Amino acid sequence: MQLCIRRLACLALLAGVLAMTATAEKKIIECCTKVSATAVTAPILGYRIQRKNLPCVRAVIFKTAEGEVCSHWKEDWVFEKIKELEQVRRGKNNTTAAPSTSST
């Protein structure tokens, strides 16, 4: 009887470990593994920078109304679009945010 309980406990432990492993494998981080040099034509809502961490490549990921687009970070249009988005973001922050003071 005691041997049966030990076997069941070991089996339950093994099942738990296998379940955790299977869940961990499903948590694949999605990233850009290739980039496009083509300019994005859909309205761009935002962006983020992805650093190289294989299999992920260095990229600028634009969030559009149609989904995310992986763009090559060295393209001139990408740099210009980021500048434009940052100016819009700063403009919104400047009109709604109170001036901040720094204490040293």
mmCIF file with all atom_site columns, C-alpha atoms in Angstrom:
data_model
loop_
_atom_site.group_PDB
_atom_site.id
_atom_site.type_symbol
_atom_site.label_atom_id
_atom_site.label_alt_id
_atom_site.label_comp_id
_atom_site.label_asym_id
_atom_site.label_entity_id
_atom_site.label_seq_id
_atom_site.pdbx_PDB_ins_code
_atom_site.Cartn_x
_atom_site.Cartn_y
_atom_site.Cartn_z
_atom_site.occupancy
_atom_site.B_iso_or_equiv
_atom_site.pdbx_formal_charge
_atom_site.auth_seq_id
_atom_site.auth_comp_id
_atom_site.auth_asym_id
_atom_site.auth_atom_id
_atom_site.pdbx_PDB_model_num
ATOM 1   C CA . MET A 1 1   ? 0.000  0.000  0.000   1.00 0.00 ? 1   MET A CA 1
ATOM 2   C CA . GLN A 1 2   ? 2.782  2.429  0.960   1.00 0.00 ? 2   GLN A CA 1
ATOM 3   C CA . LEU A 1 3   ? 4.699  1.530  -2.216  1.00 0.00 ? 3   LEU A CA 1
ATOM 4   C CA . CYS A 1 4   ? 1.618  2.308  -4.300  1.00 0.00 ? 4   CYS A CA 1
ATOM 5   C CA . ILE A 1 5   ? 1.276  5.761  -2.681  1.00 0.00 ? 5   ILE A CA 1
ATOM 6   C CA . ARG A 1 6   ? 4.948  6.531  -3.366  1.00 0.00 ? 6   ARG A CA 1
ATOM 7   C CA . ARG A 1 7   ? 4.555  5.536  -7.001  1.00 0.00 ? 7   ARG A CA 1
ATOM 8   C CA . LEU A 1 8   ? 1.468  7.715  -7.360  1.00 0.00 ? 8   LEU A CA 1
ATOM 9   C CA . ALA A 1 9   ? 3.314  10.659 -5.767  1.00 0.00 ? 9   ALA A CA 1
ATOM 10  C CA . CYS A 1 10  ? 6.258  10.190 -8.119  1.00 0.00 ? 10  CYS A CA 1
ATOM 11  C CA . LEU A 1 11  ? 3.914  9.908  -11.080 1.00 0.00 ? 11  LEU A CA 1
ATOM 12  C CA . ALA A 1 12  ? 2.104  13.107 -10.048 1.00 0.00 ? 12  ALA A CA 1
ATOM 13  C CA . LEU A 1 13  ? 5.427  14.922 -9.682  1.00 0.00 ? 13  LEU A CA 1
ATOM 14  C CA . LEU A 1 14  ? 6.580  13.725 -13.089 1.00 0.00 ? 14  LEU A CA 1
ATOM 15  C CA . ALA A 1 15  ? 3.275  14.784 -14.681 1.00 0.00 ? 15  ALA A CA 1
ATOM 16  C CA . GLY A 1 16  ? 3.629  18.229 -13.101 1.00 0.00 ? 16  GLY A CA 1
ATOM 17  C CA . VAL A 1 17  ? 7.171  18.677 -14.405 1.00 0.00 ? 17  VAL A CA 1
ATOM 18  C CA . LEU A 1 18  ? 6.140  17.571 -17.890 1.00 0.00 ? 18  LEU A CA 1
ATOM 19  C CA . ALA A 1 19  ? 3.164  19.946 -17.863 1.00 0.00 ? 19  ALA A CA 1
ATOM 20  C CA . MET A 1 20  ? 5.400  22.865 -16.857 1.00 0.00 ? 20  MET A CA 1
ATOM 21  C CA . THR A 1 21  ? 7.918  21.989 -19.572 1.00 0.00 ? 21  THR A CA 1
ATOM 22  C CA . ALA A 1 22  ? 5.202  21.797 -22.214 1.00 0.00 ? 22  ALA A CA 1
ATOM 23  C CA . THR A 1 23  ? 3.827  25.171 -21.106 1.00 0.00 ? 23  THR A CA 1
ATOM 24  C CA . ALA A 1 24  ? 7.289  26.749 -21.179 1.00 0.00 ? 24  ALA A CA 1
ATOM 25  C CA . GLU A 1 25  ? 7.837  25.551 -24.735 1.00 0.00 ? 25  GLU A CA 1
ATOM 26  C CA . LYS A 1 26  ? 4.586  27.195 -25.840 1.00 0.00 ? 26  LYS A CA 1
ATOM 27  C CA . LYS A 1 27  ? 5.778  30.576 -24.533 1.00 0.00 ? 27  LYS A CA 1
ATOM 28  C CA . ILE A 1 28  ? 7.799  31.378 -27.624 1.00 0.00 ? 28  ILE A CA 1
ATOM 29  C CA . ILE A 1 29  ? 8.791  35.007 -27.815 1.00 0.00 ? 29  ILE A CA 1
ATOM 30  C CA . GLU A 1 30  ? 7.702  36.386 -31.142 1.00 0.00 ? 30  GLU A CA 1
ATOM 31  C CA . CYS A 1 31  ? 10.228 38.631 -32.776 1.00 0.00 ? 31  CYS A CA 1
ATOM 32  C CA . CYS A 1 32  ? 11.459 39.772 -36.163 1.00 0.00 ? 32  CYS A CA 1
ATOM 33  C CA . THR A 1 33  ? 13.790 37.248 -37.744 1.00 0.00 ? 33  THR A CA 1
ATOM 34  C CA . LYS A 1 34  ? 13.986 39.224 -40.987 1.00 0.00 ? 34  LYS A CA 1
ATOM 35  C CA . VAL A 1 35  ? 13.312 42.826 -41.956 1.00 0.00 ? 35  VAL A CA 1
ATOM 36  C CA . SER A 1 36  ? 11.934 44.740 -44.905 1.00 0.00 ? 36  SER A CA 1
ATOM 37  C CA . ALA A 1 37  ? 13.457 47.807 -46.556 1.00 0.00 ? 37  ALA A CA 1
ATOM 38  C CA . THR A 1 38  ? 10.100 48.752 -48.105 1.00 0.00 ? 38  THR A CA 1
ATOM 39  C CA . ALA A 1 39  ? 8.404  51.818 -46.644 1.00 0.00 ? 39  ALA A CA 1
ATOM 40  C CA . VAL A 1 40  ? 5.266  51.183 -44.609 1.00 0.00 ? 40  VAL A CA 1
ATOM 41  C CA . THR A 1 41  ? 2.146  52.575 -46.305 1.00 0.00 ? 41  THR A CA 1
ATOM 42  C CA . ALA A 1 42  ? -0.399 51.797 -43.566 1.00 0.00 ? 42  ALA A CA 1
ATOM 43  C CA . PRO A 1 43  ? -0.955 54.410 -40.852 1.00 0.00 ? 43  PRO A CA 1
ATOM 44  C CA . ILE A 1 44  ? 1.721  53.981 -38.174 1.00 0.00 ? 44  ILE A CA 1
ATOM 45  C CA . LEU A 1 45  ? 0.436  54.068 -34.595 1.00 0.00 ? 45  LEU A CA 1
ATOM 46  C CA . GLY A 1 46  ? 3.732  53.544 -32.806 1.00 0.00 ? 46  GLY A CA 1
ATOM 47  C CA . TYR A 1 47  ? 7.058  51.743 -32.865 1.00 0.00 ? 47  TYR A CA 1
ATOM 48  C CA . ARG A 1 48  ? 9.553  49.843 -30.790 1.00 0.00 ? 48  ARG A CA 1
ATOM 49  C CA . ILE A 1 49  ? 13.184 48.915 -31.251 1.00 0.00 ? 49  ILE A CA 1
ATOM 50  C CA . GLN A 1 50  ? 14.202 45.270 -31.257 1.00 0.00 ? 50  GLN A CA 1
ATOM 51  C CA . ARG A 1 51  ? 17.792 44.420 -30.404 1.00 0.00 ? 51  ARG A CA 1
ATOM 52  C CA . LYS A 1 52  ? 19.643 41.546 -31.981 1.00 0.00 ? 52  LYS A CA 1
ATOM 53  C CA . ASN A 1 53  ? 19.256 38.405 -29.901 1.00 0.00 ? 53  ASN A CA 1
ATOM 54  C CA . LEU A 1 54  ? 19.309 35.409 -32.227 1.00 0.00 ? 54  LEU A CA 1
ATOM 55  C CA . PRO A 1 55  ? 17.094 34.297 -33.810 1.00 0.00 ? 55  PRO A CA 1
ATOM 56  C CA . CYS A 1 56  ? 15.759 37.869 -33.482 1.00 0.00 ? 56  CYS A CA 1
ATOM 57  C CA . VAL A 1 57  ? 17.449 40.496 -35.668 1.00 0.00 ? 57  VAL A CA 1
ATOM 58  C CA . ARG A 1 58  ? 17.976 44.190 -35.028 1.00 0.00 ? 58  ARG A CA 1
ATOM 59  C CA . ALA A 1 59  ? 14.855 45.947 -36.285 1.00 0.00 ? 59  ALA A CA 1
ATOM 60  C CA . VAL A 1 60  ? 12.381 48.741 -35.852 1.00 0.00 ? 60  VAL A CA 1
ATOM 61  C CA . ILE A 1 61  ? 8.930  47.270 -35.377 1.00 0.00 ? 61  ILE A CA 1
ATOM 62  C CA . PHE A 1 62  ? 6.187  49.632 -36.487 1.00 0.00 ? 62  PHE A CA 1
ATOM 63  C CA . LYS A 1 63  ? 2.729  49.105 -35.054 1.00 0.00 ? 63  LYS A CA 1
ATOM 64  C CA . THR A 1 64  ? 0.156  49.814 -37.748 1.00 0.00 ? 64  THR A CA 1
ATOM 65  C CA . ALA A 1 65  ? -3.598 49.493 -38.032 1.00 0.00 ? 65  ALA A CA 1
ATOM 66  C CA . GLU A 1 66  ? -2.929 46.333 -40.070 1.00 0.00 ? 66  GLU A CA 1
ATOM 67  C CA . GLY A 1 67  ? -0.457 44.742 -37.637 1.00 0.00 ? 67  GLY A CA 1
ATOM 68  C CA . GLU A 1 68  ? 3.246  44.928 -36.919 1.00 0.00 ? 68  GLU A CA 1
ATOM 69  C CA . VAL A 1 69  ? 5.901  45.457 -39.585 1.00 0.00 ? 69  VAL A CA 1
ATOM 70  C CA . CYS A 1 70  ? 9.581  44.611 -39.157 1.00 0.00 ? 70  CYS A CA 1
ATOM 71  C CA . SER A 1 71  ? 11.662 47.298 -40.818 1.00 0.00 ? 71  SER A CA 1
ATOM 72  C CA . HIS A 1 72  ? 15.392 47.661 -41.383 1.00 0.00 ? 72  HIS A CA 1
ATOM 73  C CA . TRP A 1 73  ? 16.801 50.134 -38.891 1.00 0.00 ? 73  TRP A CA 1
ATOM 74  C CA . LYS A 1 74  ? 19.317 51.631 -41.347 1.00 0.00 ? 74  LYS A CA 1
ATOM 75  C CA . GLU A 1 75  ? 16.730 52.839 -43.870 1.00 0.00 ? 75  GLU A CA 1
ATOM 76  C CA . ASP A 1 76  ? 16.449 56.643 -44.141 1.00 0.00 ? 76  ASP A CA 1
ATOM 77  C CA . TRP A 1 77  ? 12.649 56.548 -44.153 1.00 0.00 ? 77  TRP A CA 1
ATOM 78  C CA . VAL A 1 78  ? 12.681 54.562 -40.886 1.00 0.00 ? 78  VAL A CA 1
ATOM 79  C CA . PHE A 1 79  ? 14.830 57.190 -39.185 1.00 0.00 ? 79  PHE A CA 1
ATOM 80  C CA . GLU A 1 80  ? 12.601 59.992 -40.497 1.00 0.00 ? 80  GLU A CA 1
ATOM 81  C CA . LYS A 1 81  ? 9.425  58.219 -39.367 1.00 0.00 ? 81  LYS A CA 1
ATOM 82  C CA . ILE A 1 82  ? 10.839 57.715 -35.856 1.00 0.00 ? 82  ILE A CA 1
ATOM 83  C CA . LYS A 1 83  ? 11.745 61.426 -35.667 1.00 0.00 ? 83  LYS A CA 1
ATOM 84  C CA . GLU A 1 84  ? 8.225  62.310 -36.775 1.00 0.00 ? 84  GLU A CA 1
ATOM 85  C CA . LEU A 1 85  ? 6.606  59.993 -34.227 1.00 0.00 ? 85  LEU A CA 1
ATOM 86  C CA . GLU A 1 86  ? 8.805  61.345 -31.434 1.00 0.00 ? 86  GLU A CA 1
ATOM 87  C CA . GLN A 1 87  ? 7.944  64.950 -32.322 1.00 0.00 ? 87  GLN A CA 1
ATOM 88  C CA . VAL A 1 88  ? 4.242  64.112 -32.194 1.00 0.00 ? 88  VAL A CA 1
ATOM 89  C CA . ARG A 1 89  ? 4.714  62.317 -28.877 1.00 0.00 ? 89  ARG A CA 1
ATOM 90  C CA . ARG A 1 90  ? 6.674  65.212 -27.373 1.00 0.00 ? 90  ARG A CA 1
ATOM 91  C CA . GLY A 1 91  ? 4.108  67.678 -28.660 1.00 0.00 ? 91  GLY A CA 1
ATOM 92  C CA . LYS A 1 92  ? 1.330  65.792 -26.907 1.00 0.00 ? 92  LYS A CA 1
ATOM 93  C CA . ASN A 1 93  ? 3.355  65.542 -23.702 1.00 0.00 ? 93  ASN A CA 1
ATOM 94  C CA . ASN A 1 94  ? 4.224  69.255 -23.752 1.00 0.00 ? 94  ASN A CA 1
ATOM 95  C CA . THR A 1 95  ? 0.582  70.344 -24.008 1.00 0.00 ? 95  THR A CA 1
ATOM 96  C CA . THR A 1 96  ? -0.694 68.112 -21.215 1.00 0.00 ? 96  THR A CA 1
ATOM 97  C CA . ALA A 1 97  ? 2.218  67.806 -18.814 1.00 0.00 ? 97  ALA A CA 1
ATOM 98  C CA . ALA A 1 98  ? 3.070  70.365 -16.163 1.00 0.00 ? 98  ALA A CA 1
ATOM 99  C CA . PRO A 1 99  ? 6.668  71.601 -16.101 1.00 0.00 ? 99  PRO A CA 1
ATOM 100 C CA . SER A 1 100 ? 8.838  69.385 -13.965 1.00 0.00 ? 100 SER A CA 1
ATOM 101 C CA . THR A 1 101 ? 11.460 70.521 -11.536 1.00 0.00 ? 101 THR A CA 1
ATOM 102 C CA . SER A 1 102 ? 14.520 68.558 -10.613 1.00 0.00 ? 102 SER A CA 1
ATOM 103 C CA . SER A 1 103 ? 15.868 68.344 -7.111  1.00 0.00 ? 103 SER A CA 1
ATOM 104 C CA . THR A 1 104 ? 19.502 67.660 -6.387  1.00 0.00 ? 104 THR A CA 1
#
